[in-house]
Amino acid sequence: MRIPIRMIGIVTTFFWIFLIAFFVSAVYSVKDLQFDFGEPQTSVTSDNEILFSLPITILNNGYYNIGAFNLTTKVFDENGFAIAHHSTFVPVIERGVKKTLSHNMTIDADGLLQSEQEYLFNDTELTINQMVGMKLAEAIPVQASTNFSMPWGAPLYNFSVGEVECELYNVTHVKATVVISFENHALFDLAGRIQLYMYNGGNELIGEGQKAIEAPQNSRYESSMELYVSITEKPENGHMDIHFLTSLFSYGPMVIPYG
């Protein structure tokens, strides 16, 4: 049985009318798709990584289900190198459903600060790229992206070491006192210890000491370290090696001359 060409044309016309109507209604239903991005939260994981958590609420009041929802976030340093990325995927967001999820991303602070040591001492900005993709009515792919900046606060901002001050301790030793200060501008609290090694002008170790540090975020730290040096090795000039050992990163030696 042959189908008249006219009938094929009518069927084709109705098919295209249906397809266009479906496309228009699917796109139009986007106006009833609501996204609510909550306040980002920062914490430290049990693996001592920085965790950024972004709560997202999606309300689909459109005519159709939303398929293959995907949010991808990439973080770039000031030189354009990617330092972290994460994707959150939801297979289907059904019509009339409100879904709340958490978009989590971790940054290895030790790896970042070892490779980009200026982040220890200098405030800067990181570039965030976010891309959202989905399928309207589980069939029509759409995608959008945006870039924005996020401030990075240095944990050892404005780090400084004062002059070495010496006083007689006993008949065999002098007490050398050094004041260390910095400001913790980071997104996390800083806890750990400082180790200090003092060398004379001949590069010989003449004293050492360590001290616990605790500097909550957005606070200034200042404390003195005391070293006991043989009276025959009174420190007049040389250098100090300073090491930082914290739960999130290790750094050193920082070489500071004195005298």
JSON list of N, CA, C and O in Angstrom, two decimals, residues 123-143:
[
{"chain": "A", "resi": 123, "resn": "ASP", "atom": "N", "xyz": [48.82, 38.20, 49.89]},
{"chain": "A", "resi": 123, "resn": "ASP", "atom": "CA", "xyz": [47.42, 38.08, 49.51]},
{"chain": "A", "resi": 123, "resn": "ASP", "atom": "C", "xyz": [47.30, 38.22, 47.99]},
{"chain": "A", "resi": 123, "resn": "ASP", "atom": "O", "xyz": [48.03, 38.99, 47.36]},
{"chain": "A", "resi": 124, "resn": "THR", "atom": "N", "xyz": [46.38, 37.49, 47.40]},
{"chain": "A", "resi": 124, "resn": "THR", "atom": "CA", "xyz": [46.17, 37.56, 45.95]},
{"chain": "A", "resi": 124, "resn": "THR", "atom": "C", "xyz": [44.74, 37.16, 45.64]},
{"chain": "A", "resi": 124, "resn": "THR", "atom": "O", "xyz": [43.90, 37.12, 46.54]},
{"chain": "A", "resi": 125, "resn": "GLU", "atom": "N", "xyz": [44.46, 36.89, 44.38]},
{"chain": "A", "resi": 125, "resn": "GLU", "atom": "CA", "xyz": [43.13, 36.46, 43.98]},
{"chain": "A", "resi": 125, "resn": "GLU", "atom": "C", "xyz": [43.23, 35.22, 43.11]},
{"chain": "A", "resi": 125, "resn": "GLU", "atom": "O", "xyz": [44.14, 35.09, 42.30]},
{"chain": "A", "resi": 126, "resn": "LEU", "atom": "N", "xyz": [42.29, 34.30, 43.31]},
{"chain": "A", "resi": 126, "resn": "LEU", "atom": "CA", "xyz": [42.17, 33.12, 42.47]},
{"chain": "A", "resi": 126, "resn": "LEU", "atom": "C", "xyz": [40.99, 33.33, 41.53]},
{"chain": "A", "resi": 126, "resn": "LEU", "atom": "O", "xyz": [40.04, 34.01, 41.86]},
{"chain": "A", "resi": 127, "resn": "THR", "atom": "N", "xyz": [41.09, 32.75, 40.35]},
{"chain": "A", "resi": 127, "resn": "THR", "atom": "CA", "xyz": [40.01, 32.84, 39.37]},
{"chain": "A", "resi": 127, "resn": "THR", "atom": "C", "xyz": [39.17, 31.57, 39.42]},
{"chain": "A", "resi": 127, "resn": "THR", "atom": "O", "xyz": [39.70, 30.47, 39.37]},
{"chain": "A", "resi": 128, "resn": "ILE", "atom": "N", "xyz": [37.87, 31.75, 39.55]},
{"chain": "A", "resi": 128, "resn": "ILE", "atom": "CA", "xyz": [36.93, 30.63, 39.61]},
{"chain": "A", "resi": 128, "resn": "ILE", "atom": "C", "xyz": [36.13, 30.59, 38.31]},
{"chain": "A", "resi": 128, "resn": "ILE", "atom": "O", "xyz": [35.56, 31.59, 37.89]},
{"chain": "A", "resi": 129, "resn": "ASN", "atom": "N", "xyz": [36.12, 29.44, 37.66]},
{"chain": "A", "resi": 129, "resn": "ASN", "atom": "CA", "xyz": [35.29, 29.22, 36.49]},
{"chain": "A", "resi": 129, "resn": "ASN", "atom": "C", "xyz": [34.21, 28.20, 36.84]},
{"chain": "A", "resi": 129, "resn": "ASN", "atom": "O", "xyz": [34.52, 27.10, 37.28]},
{"chain": "A", "resi": 130, "resn": "GLN", "atom": "N", "xyz": [32.96, 28.59, 36.66]},
{"chain": "A", "resi": 130, "resn": "GLN", "atom": "CA", "xyz": [31.84, 27.68, 36.91]},
{"chain": "A", "resi": 130, "resn": "GLN", "atom": "C", "xyz": [31.03, 27.48, 35.62]},
{"chain": "A", "resi": 130, "resn": "GLN", "atom": "O", "xyz": [30.71, 28.45, 34.93]},
{"chain": "A", "resi": 131, "resn": "MET", "atom": "N", "xyz": [30.76, 26.22, 35.33]},
{"chain": "A", "resi": 131, "resn": "MET", "atom": "CA", "xyz": [30.00, 25.88, 34.13]},
{"chain": "A", "resi": 131, "resn": "MET", "atom": "C", "xyz": [28.83, 24.99, 34.52]},
{"chain": "A", "resi": 131, "resn": "MET", "atom": "O", "xyz": [29.00, 23.99, 35.22]},
{"chain": "A", "resi": 132, "resn": "VAL", "atom": "N", "xyz": [27.62, 25.38, 34.08]},
{"chain": "A", "resi": 132, "resn": "VAL", "atom": "CA", "xyz": [26.41, 24.62, 34.35]},
{"chain": "A", "resi": 132, "resn": "VAL", "atom": "C", "xyz": [25.89, 24.06, 33.03]},
{"chain": "A", "resi": 132, "resn": "VAL", "atom": "O", "xyz": [25.75, 24.79, 32.05]},
{"chain": "A", "resi": 133, "resn": "GLY", "atom": "N", "xyz": [25.62, 22.76, 33.02]},
{"chain": "A", "resi": 133, "resn": "GLY", "atom": "CA", "xyz": [25.04, 22.12, 31.85]},
{"chain": "A", "resi": 133, "resn": "GLY", "atom": "C", "xyz": [23.85, 21.28, 32.26]},
{"chain": "A", "resi": 133, "resn": "GLY", "atom": "O", "xyz": [23.78, 20.78, 33.38]},
{"chain": "A", "resi": 134, "resn": "MET", "atom": "N", "xyz": [22.88, 21.17, 31.36]},
{"chain": "A", "resi": 134, "resn": "MET", "atom": "CA", "xyz": [21.68, 20.37, 31.64]},
{"chain": "A", "resi": 134, "resn": "MET", "atom": "C", "xyz": [20.98, 20.05, 30.33]},
{"chain": "A", "resi": 134, "resn": "MET", "atom": "O", "xyz": [21.32, 20.61, 29.27]},
{"chain": "A", "resi": 135, "resn": "LYS", "atom": "N", "xyz": [20.01, 19.16, 30.40]},
{"chain": "A", "resi": 135, "resn": "LYS", "atom": "CA", "xyz": [19.18, 18.84, 29.25]},
{"chain": "A", "resi": 135, "resn": "LYS", "atom": "C", "xyz": [17.73, 19.18, 29.59]},
{"chain": "A", "resi": 135, "resn": "LYS", "atom": "O", "xyz": [17.13, 18.56, 30.48]},
{"chain": "A", "resi": 136, "resn": "LEU", "atom": "N", "xyz": [17.20, 20.17, 28.87]},
{"chain": "A", "resi": 136, "resn": "LEU", "atom": "CA", "xyz": [15.80, 20.54, 29.07]},
{"chain": "A", "resi": 136, "resn": "LEU", "atom": "C", "xyz": [14.91, 19.41, 28.56]},
{"chain": "A", "resi": 136, "resn": "LEU", "atom": "O", "xyz": [15.12, 18.90, 27.45]},
{"chain": "A", "resi": 137, "resn": "ALA", "atom": "N", "xyz": [13.94, 19.04, 29.35]},
{"chain": "A", "resi": 137, "resn": "ALA", "atom": "CA", "xyz": [13.05, 17.93, 29.02]},
{"chain": "A", "resi": 137, "resn": "ALA", "atom": "C", "xyz": [13.84, 16.66, 28.74]},
{"chain": "A", "resi": 137, "resn": "ALA", "atom": "O", "xyz": [13.38, 15.80, 27.99]},
{"chain": "A", "resi": 138, "resn": "GLU", "atom": "N", "xyz": [15.04, 16.58, 29.35]},
{"chain": "A", "resi": 138, "resn": "GLU", "atom": "CA", "xyz": [15.93, 15.44, 29.20]},
{"chain": "A", "resi": 138, "resn": "GLU", "atom": "C", "xyz": [16.32, 15.20, 27.74]},
{"chain": "A", "resi": 138, "resn": "GLU", "atom": "O", "xyz": [16.73, 14.10, 27.36]},
{"chain": "A", "resi": 139, "resn": "ALA", "atom": "N", "xyz": [16.23, 16.28, 26.91]},
{"chain": "A", "resi": 139, "resn": "ALA", "atom": "CA", "xyz": [16.52, 16.09, 25.49]},
{"chain": "A", "resi": 139, "resn": "ALA", "atom": "C", "xyz": [17.32, 17.24, 24.88]},
{"chain": "A", "resi": 139, "resn": "ALA", "atom": "O", "xyz": [18.14, 17.02, 23.99]},
{"chain": "A", "resi": 140, "resn": "ILE", "atom": "N", "xyz": [17.10, 18.48, 25.32]},
{"chain": "A", "resi": 140, "resn": "ILE", "atom": "CA", "xyz": [17.71, 19.64, 24.68]},
{"chain": "A", "resi": 140, "resn": "ILE", "atom": "C", "xyz": [18.87, 20.13, 25.54]},
{"chain": "A", "resi": 140, "resn": "ILE", "atom": "O", "xyz": [18.66, 20.63, 26.65]},
{"chain": "A", "resi": 141, "resn": "PRO", "atom": "N", "xyz": [20.11, 19.97, 25.09]},
{"chain": "A", "resi": 141, "resn": "PRO", "atom": "CA", "xyz": [21.25, 20.38, 25.91]},
{"chain": "A", "resi": 141, "resn": "PRO", "atom": "C", "xyz": [21.44, 21.89, 25.91]},
{"chain": "A", "resi": 141, "resn": "PRO", "atom": "O", "xyz": [21.37, 22.54, 24.88]},
{"chain": "A", "resi": 142, "resn": "VAL", "atom": "N", "xyz": [21.67, 22.44, 27.08]},
{"chain": "A", "resi": 142, "resn": "VAL", "atom": "CA", "xyz": [22.02, 23.86, 27.22]},
{"chain": "A", "resi": 142, "resn": "VAL", "atom": "C", "xyz": [23.20, 23.96, 28.19]},
{"chain": "A", "resi": 142, "resn": "VAL", "atom": "O", "xyz": [23.42, 23.08, 29.02]},
{"chain": "A", "resi": 143, "resn": "GLN", "atom": "N", "xyz": [23.94, 25.04, 28.04]},
{"chain": "A", "resi": 143, "resn": "GLN", "atom": "CA", "xyz": [25.14, 25.20, 28.86]},
{"chain": "A", "resi": 143, "resn": "GLN", "atom": "C", "xyz": [25.42, 26.68, 29.07]},
{"chain": "A", "resi": 143, "resn": "GLN", "atom": "O", "xyz": [25.18, 27.50, 28.17]}
]
